Amino acid sequence: MPQYTLSVSVISGELHLLDSIDIRGKIVTVDALHSTKDFAAWLKGKEADYVFTMKGNGKKLIDRLEMLNIKENSHSMASTEDHGHGRVDKRTLYLRKELPFWLNFPTAEQAFIIERESIIKKSGKVRREHVYGLTSLKDADARVLLQLNRGHWTIENKMFYVRDVTFNEDRIGVRSGSLPHLMITLRNVIMGIFRKKRPVSDRKNHPLLLLWQRHRSGIPLLKNVGQENKRFAQGSAVSQGTAAAMK
């Protein structure tokens, strides 16, 4: 089933704003902030499934998930180990079926816990953390759910992290007219050029990125482009006038 990662900024009472999105038959992953019962029910009403992770915003739910003793009562387990960026990252997912009614998350079919361990090769420093999660997928095993969770962060890092950090999107004060859509288009074009035309090691030196970072808001960049186009048009007019005079 295709996986969708949604970046949503609506509260439960405004979910109707997403009704135009066709996600029937898809698996949806979202940030922990939106891993709620209301959103889960909305997704099931749209004939979609979900894989949610829970953090501090759902403290009572996390307390109930801890009471499940998922690791000790798991029926499926999967793990991965990755080497890169000077560290070793290990992830292990434990999955439990047959959820009790007192969990109070009606659309959930399975619960899981993901344990993460990161070892810095140079210093040997170890960092450990764990997150709980719920899914409406009834027959998915631990390996599939771990892939879906990793897939969420692949999309997050390739798209939303670049928007938020590299392009500083949240701090750009462009709110009116068609300019916000134009800015999004420019960012998409630049990201596409990075990934298709330049080696990974050289992307930080790409002239388009350097120009964008010089004009973080993007507005001076648009003005510069507009001025260059105006000068080009004026130059073309002068050339045409000179050619006509010479005739």
mmCIF file of C-alpha atoms in Angstrom:
data_model
loop_
_atom_site.group_PDB
_atom_site.id
_atom_site.type_symbol
_atom_site.label_atom_id
_atom_site.label_comp_id
_atom_site.label_asym_id
_atom_site.label_seq_id
_atom_site.Cartn_x
_atom_site.Cartn_y
_atom_site.Cartn_z
ATOM 1 C CA MET A 1 0.000 0.000 0.000
ATOM 2 C CA PRO A 2 1.349 3.483 -0.801
ATOM 3 C CA GLN A 3 2.579 5.489 2.164
ATOM 4 C CA TYR A 4 1.563 9.108 2.694
ATOM 5 C CA THR A 5 3.229 11.501 5.105
ATOM 6 C CA LEU A 6 0.912 14.408 5.841
ATOM 7 C CA SER A 7 2.077 17.742 7.191
ATOM 8 C CA VAL A 8 -1.078 18.986 8.863
ATOM 9 C CA SER A 9 -1.689 22.039 11.020
ATOM 10 C CA VAL A 10 -5.392 21.688 11.800
ATOM 11 C CA ILE A 11 -7.116 20.971 15.073
ATOM 12 C CA SER A 12 -9.674 18.206 15.460
ATOM 13 C CA GLY A 13 -12.616 20.548 14.862
ATOM 14 C CA GLU A 14 -11.222 21.601 11.481
ATOM 15 C CA LEU A 15 -10.539 18.200 9.909
ATOM 16 C CA HIS A 16 -13.134 18.977 7.235
ATOM 17 C CA LEU A 17 -10.470 21.216 5.669
ATOM 18 C CA LEU A 18 -8.702 18.005 4.560
ATOM 19 C CA ASP A 19 -11.767 16.373 3.027
ATOM 20 C CA SER A 20 -10.591 17.131 -0.519
ATOM 21 C CA ILE A 21 -7.542 14.848 -0.100
ATOM 22 C CA ASP A 22 -8.082 11.381 -1.584
ATOM 23 C CA ILE A 23 -6.245 8.954 0.712
ATOM 24 C CA ARG A 24 -8.476 5.909 0.309
ATOM 25 C CA GLY A 25 -6.397 2.745 0.550
ATOM 26 C CA LYS A 26 -3.270 4.630 1.709
ATOM 27 C CA ILE A 27 -1.182 4.323 4.870
ATOM 28 C CA VAL A 28 -0.787 7.683 6.583
ATOM 29 C CA THR A 29 1.980 8.712 8.977
ATOM 30 C CA VAL A 30 2.036 12.061 10.766
ATOM 31 C CA ASP A 31 3.996 13.872 13.461
ATOM 32 C CA ALA A 32 3.219 12.867 17.043
ATOM 33 C CA LEU A 33 1.266 16.091 17.596
ATOM 34 C CA HIS A 34 -1.485 14.794 15.289
ATOM 35 C CA SER A 35 -1.557 11.206 16.588
ATOM 36 C CA THR A 36 -4.995 11.594 18.147
ATOM 37 C CA LYS A 37 -8.211 9.563 18.369
ATOM 38 C CA ASP A 38 -10.126 12.159 16.373
ATOM 39 C CA PHE A 39 -7.631 12.137 13.527
ATOM 40 C CA ALA A 40 -7.477 8.337 13.575
ATOM 41 C CA ALA A 41 -11.280 8.128 13.320
ATOM 42 C CA TRP A 42 -11.244 10.660 10.465
ATOM 43 C CA LEU A 43 -8.647 8.595 8.578
ATOM 44 C CA LYS A 44 -10.650 5.395 8.988
ATOM 45 C CA GLY A 45 -13.717 7.258 7.753
ATOM 46 C CA LYS A 46 -11.698 8.072 4.627
ATOM 47 C CA GLU A 47 -10.872 4.338 4.247
ATOM 48 C CA ALA A 48 -7.203 4.931 5.037
ATOM 49 C CA ASP A 49 -4.918 3.297 7.606
ATOM 50 C CA TYR A 50 -2.399 4.920 9.899
ATOM 51 C CA VAL A 51 0.836 4.360 11.793
ATOM 52 C CA PHE A 52 1.086 6.797 14.718
ATOM 53 C CA THR A 53 3.901 7.450 17.182
ATOM 54 C CA MET A 54 3.173 8.981 20.582
ATOM 55 C CA LYS A 55 5.168 11.557 22.519
ATOM 56 C CA GLY A 56 4.654 13.895 25.459
ATOM 57 C CA ASN A 57 1.468 15.458 24.089
ATOM 58 C CA GLY A 58 -0.406 12.187 24.863
ATOM 59 C CA LYS A 59 0.846 11.511 28.388
ATOM 60 C CA LYS A 60 -2.234 9.578 29.595
ATOM 61 C CA LEU A 61 -2.207 7.388 26.487
ATOM 62 C CA ILE A 62 1.509 6.716 26.905
ATOM 63 C CA ASP A 63 0.872 5.680 30.517
ATOM 64 C CA ARG A 64 -1.714 3.148 29.284
ATOM 65 C CA LEU A 65 0.665 1.906 26.577
ATOM 66 C CA GLU A 66 3.336 1.333 29.214
ATOM 67 C CA MET A 67 0.859 -0.832 31.117
ATOM 68 C CA LEU A 68 0.624 -3.166 28.104
ATOM 69 C CA ASN A 69 4.229 -4.366 28.621
ATOM 70 C CA ILE A 70 4.541 -4.567 24.834
ATOM 71 C CA LYS A 71 8.110 -5.846 24.792
ATOM 72 C CA GLU A 72 7.340 -8.757 27.121
ATOM 73 C CA ASN A 73 4.041 -9.563 25.370
ATOM 74 C CA SER A 74 5.107 -9.021 21.757
ATOM 75 C CA HIS A 75 4.207 -11.471 19.020
ATOM 76 C CA SER A 76 6.556 -9.967 16.418
ATOM 77 C CA MET A 77 9.948 -8.210 16.517
ATOM 78 C CA ALA A 78 12.223 -6.615 13.922
ATOM 79 C CA SER A 79 15.463 -4.644 14.069
ATOM 80 C CA THR A 80 17.803 -2.670 11.814
ATOM 81 C CA GLU A 81 21.372 -1.416 12.149
ATOM 82 C CA ASP A 82 22.797 1.468 10.122
ATOM 83 C CA HIS A 83 26.311 2.885 9.904
ATOM 84 C CA GLY A 84 26.892 6.458 8.812
ATOM 85 C CA HIS A 85 27.647 10.028 9.892
ATOM 86 C CA GLY A 86 30.175 8.696 12.405
ATOM 87 C CA ARG A 87 27.682 6.621 14.382
ATOM 88 C CA VAL A 88 25.901 3.276 14.579
ATOM 89 C CA ASP A 89 22.114 3.452 14.818
ATOM 90 C CA LYS A 90 20.138 0.438 16.011
ATOM 91 C CA ARG A 91 16.343 0.323 15.974
ATOM 92 C CA THR A 92 14.176 -2.477 17.320
ATOM 93 C CA LEU A 93 10.376 -2.638 17.100
ATOM 94 C CA TYR A 94 8.236 -4.895 19.300
ATOM 95 C CA LEU A 95 4.606 -5.425 18.288
ATOM 96 C CA ARG A 96 1.568 -6.534 20.292
ATOM 97 C CA LYS A 97 -1.934 -7.516 19.130
ATOM 98 C CA GLU A 98 -5.161 -7.993 21.129
ATOM 99 C CA LEU A 99 -5.409 -4.551 22.670
ATOM 100 C CA PRO A 100 -7.623 -4.164 25.766
ATOM 101 C CA PHE A 101 -10.670 -1.891 25.788
ATOM 102 C CA TRP A 102 -9.188 0.346 28.492
ATOM 103 C CA LEU A 103 -6.530 1.555 26.058
ATOM 104 C CA ASN A 104 -9.373 3.760 24.789
ATOM 105 C CA PHE A 105 -8.179 4.073 21.190
ATOM 106 C CA PRO A 106 -10.996 2.336 19.271
ATOM 107 C CA THR A 107 -9.499 2.280 15.762
ATOM 108 C CA ALA A 108 -6.143 0.800 16.819
ATOM 109 C CA GLU A 109 -5.486 -2.851 15.994
ATOM 110 C CA GLN A 110 -1.908 -3.152 17.233
ATOM 111 C CA ALA A 111 0.491 -1.338 19.568
ATOM 112 C CA PHE A 112 4.268 -1.170 19.338
ATOM 113 C CA ILE A 113 7.370 0.212 20.966
ATOM 114 C CA ILE A 114 10.509 1.275 19.072
ATOM 115 C CA GLU A 115 13.801 1.244 20.965
ATOM 116 C CA ARG A 116 16.570 3.347 19.466
ATOM 117 C CA GLU A 117 20.253 3.174 20.334
ATOM 118 C CA SER A 118 22.831 5.501 18.785
ATOM 119 C CA ILE A 119 26.557 4.958 19.325
ATOM 120 C CA ILE A 120 29.075 7.687 18.423
ATOM 121 C CA LYS A 121 32.034 5.788 16.966
ATOM 122 C CA LYS A 122 34.709 8.308 17.898
ATOM 123 C CA SER A 123 33.753 8.803 21.540
ATOM 124 C CA GLY A 124 31.809 5.637 22.245
ATOM 125 C CA LYS A 125 28.980 7.723 23.703
ATOM 126 C CA VAL A 126 25.634 5.919 23.688
ATOM 127 C CA ARG A 127 22.219 7.538 23.483
ATOM 128 C CA ARG A 128 19.051 5.508 24.045
ATOM 129 C CA GLU A 129 15.410 6.403 23.666
ATOM 130 C CA HIS A 130 12.087 4.729 22.970
ATOM 131 C CA VAL A 131 8.730 5.725 21.527
ATOM 132 C CA TYR A 132 5.326 4.064 21.605
ATOM 133 C CA GLY A 133 2.990 3.747 18.663
ATOM 134 C CA LEU A 134 -0.387 2.534 17.424
ATOM 135 C CA THR A 135 -1.582 1.338 14.050
ATOM 136 C CA SER A 136 -4.867 0.435 12.411
ATOM 137 C CA LEU A 137 -3.094 -2.176 10.265
ATOM 138 C CA LYS A 138 -4.373 -5.523 11.503
ATOM 139 C CA ASP A 139 -2.034 -7.907 9.697
ATOM 140 C CA ALA A 140 1.208 -5.904 9.403
ATOM 141 C CA ASP A 141 4.187 -7.439 11.187
ATOM 142 C CA ALA A 142 7.018 -5.678 13.020
ATOM 143 C CA ARG A 143 9.248 -5.548 9.932
ATOM 144 C CA VAL A 144 6.618 -3.725 7.876
ATOM 145 C CA LEU A 145 5.847 -1.231 10.640
ATOM 146 C CA LEU A 146 9.533 -0.490 11.173
ATOM 147 C CA GLN A 147 9.899 0.191 7.444
ATOM 148 C CA LEU A 148 6.889 2.514 7.522
ATOM 149 C CA ASN A 149 8.279 4.394 10.495
ATOM 150 C CA ARG A 150 11.656 4.783 8.797
ATOM 151 C CA GLY A 151 9.894 5.821 5.613
ATOM 152 C CA HIS A 152 8.139 8.632 7.487
ATOM 153 C CA TRP A 153 11.463 10.098 8.567
ATOM 154 C CA THR A 154 12.952 9.664 5.112
ATOM 155 C CA ILE A 155 10.154 11.831 3.724
ATOM 156 C CA GLU A 156 10.417 14.198 6.687
ATOM 157 C CA ASN A 157 14.170 14.692 6.249
ATOM 158 C CA LYS A 158 14.136 15.002 2.462
ATOM 159 C CA MET A 159 11.217 17.402 2.264
ATOM 160 C CA PHE A 160 10.032 19.104 5.454
ATOM 161 C CA TYR A 161 13.429 19.399 7.176
ATOM 162 C CA VAL A 162 14.849 21.085 4.078
ATOM 163 C CA ARG A 163 11.896 23.480 3.992
ATOM 164 C CA ASP A 164 12.082 24.284 7.723
ATOM 165 C CA VAL A 165 15.854 24.506 8.197
ATOM 166 C CA THR A 166 17.632 25.071 4.887
ATOM 167 C CA PHE A 167 15.031 27.445 3.457
ATOM 168 C CA ASN A 168 13.920 28.768 6.860
ATOM 169 C CA GLU A 169 10.337 28.589 5.589
ATOM 170 C CA ASP A 170 8.532 29.264 8.880
ATOM 171 C CA ARG A 171 10.292 32.608 9.350
ATOM 172 C CA ILE A 172 9.530 33.970 5.920
ATOM 173 C CA GLY A 173 6.860 36.644 6.278
ATOM 174 C CA VAL A 174 5.183 36.072 2.923
ATOM 175 C CA ARG A 175 1.452 35.752 3.469
ATOM 176 C CA SER A 176 -0.514 37.619 0.791
ATOM 177 C CA GLY A 177 -1.479 37.232 -2.844
ATOM 178 C CA SER A 178 0.131 34.634 -5.066
ATOM 179 C CA LEU A 179 3.637 35.166 -3.666
ATOM 180 C CA PRO A 180 3.454 32.271 -1.121
ATOM 181 C CA HIS A 181 2.660 29.814 -3.960
ATOM 182 C CA LEU A 182 5.485 31.286 -6.049
ATOM 183 C CA MET A 183 7.931 30.865 -3.169
ATOM 184 C CA ILE A 184 6.907 27.215 -2.715
ATOM 185 C CA THR A 185 7.444 26.638 -6.436
ATOM 186 C CA LEU A 186 10.923 28.199 -6.267
ATOM 187 C CA ARG A 187 11.866 25.998 -3.312
ATOM 188 C CA ASN A 188 10.642 22.881 -5.125
ATOM 189 C CA VAL A 189 12.635 23.817 -8.235
ATOM 190 C CA ILE A 190 15.804 24.361 -6.209
ATOM 191 C CA MET A 191 15.383 21.072 -4.312
ATOM 192 C CA GLY A 192 14.831 19.258 -7.596
ATOM 193 C CA ILE A 193 18.006 20.752 -9.075
ATOM 194 C CA PHE A 194 20.026 19.739 -6.009
ATOM 195 C CA ARG A 195 18.952 16.127 -6.230
ATOM 196 C CA LYS A 196 19.252 15.635 -9.978
ATOM 197 C CA LYS A 197 22.130 17.838 -11.123
ATOM 198 C CA ARG A 198 24.687 17.943 -8.316
ATOM 199 C CA PRO A 199 26.563 15.297 -6.303
ATOM 200 C CA VAL A 200 25.535 15.124 -2.653
ATOM 201 C CA SER A 201 28.946 16.354 -1.418
ATOM 202 C CA ASP A 202 28.692 19.522 -3.514
ATOM 203 C CA ARG A 203 25.079 20.555 -2.862
ATOM 204 C CA LYS A 204 25.964 23.011 -0.092
ATOM 205 C CA ASN A 205 28.026 25.005 -2.596
ATOM 206 C CA HIS A 206 25.341 25.146 -5.243
ATOM 207 C CA PRO A 207 25.055 28.759 -6.524
ATOM 208 C CA LEU A 208 21.253 28.695 -6.229
ATOM 209 C CA LEU A 209 21.434 27.735 -2.546
ATOM 210 C CA LEU A 210 24.104 30.361 -1.851
ATOM 211 C CA LEU A 211 21.948 32.995 -3.539
ATOM 212 C CA TRP A 212 18.885 31.890 -1.562
ATOM 213 C CA GLN A 213 20.790 31.982 1.739
ATOM 214 C CA ARG A 214 21.975 35.507 0.910
ATOM 215 C CA HIS A 215 18.341 36.546 0.499
ATOM 216 C CA ARG A 216 16.578 34.377 3.086
ATOM 217 C CA SER A 217 13.149 35.901 2.599
ATOM 218 C CA GLY A 218 13.320 35.295 -1.121
ATOM 219 C CA ILE A 219 11.808 38.733 -1.827
ATOM 220 C CA PRO A 220 15.157 40.466 -2.559
ATOM 221 C CA LEU A 221 15.956 37.503 -4.799
ATOM 222 C CA LEU A 222 12.736 38.043 -6.740
ATOM 223 C CA LYS A 223 13.494 41.765 -6.985
ATOM 224 C CA ASN A 224 16.965 41.012 -8.326
ATOM 225 C CA VAL A 225 15.527 38.631 -10.897
ATOM 226 C CA GLY A 226 12.938 41.254 -11.851
ATOM 227 C CA GLN A 227 15.597 43.943 -12.229
ATOM 228 C CA GLU A 228 17.715 41.648 -14.385
ATOM 229 C CA ASN A 229 14.715 40.893 -16.588
ATOM 230 C CA LYS A 230 13.959 44.632 -16.863
ATOM 231 C CA ARG A 231 17.538 45.427 -17.871
ATOM 232 C CA PHE A 232 17.482 42.582 -20.359
ATOM 233 C CA ALA A 233 14.237 43.895 -21.855
ATOM 234 C CA GLN A 234 15.655 47.432 -22.045
ATOM 235 C CA GLY A 235 18.808 46.125 -23.678
ATOM 236 C CA SER A 236 16.764 44.212 -26.224
ATOM 237 C CA ALA A 237 14.717 47.325 -27.010
ATOM 238 C CA VAL A 238 17.870 49.411 -27.509
ATOM 239 C CA SER A 239 19.340 46.735 -29.771
ATOM 240 C CA GLN A 240 16.180 46.611 -31.852
ATOM 241 C CA GLY A 241 16.088 50.427 -32.091
ATOM 242 C CA THR A 242 19.715 50.567 -33.210
ATOM 243 C CA ALA A 243 19.120 47.889 -35.807
ATOM 244 C CA ALA A 244 16.091 49.785 -37.144
ATOM 245 C CA ALA A 245 18.100 53.049 -37.341
ATOM 246 C CA MET A 246 20.880 51.331 -39.246
ATOM 247 C CA LYS A 247 18.378 50.208 -41.857
#
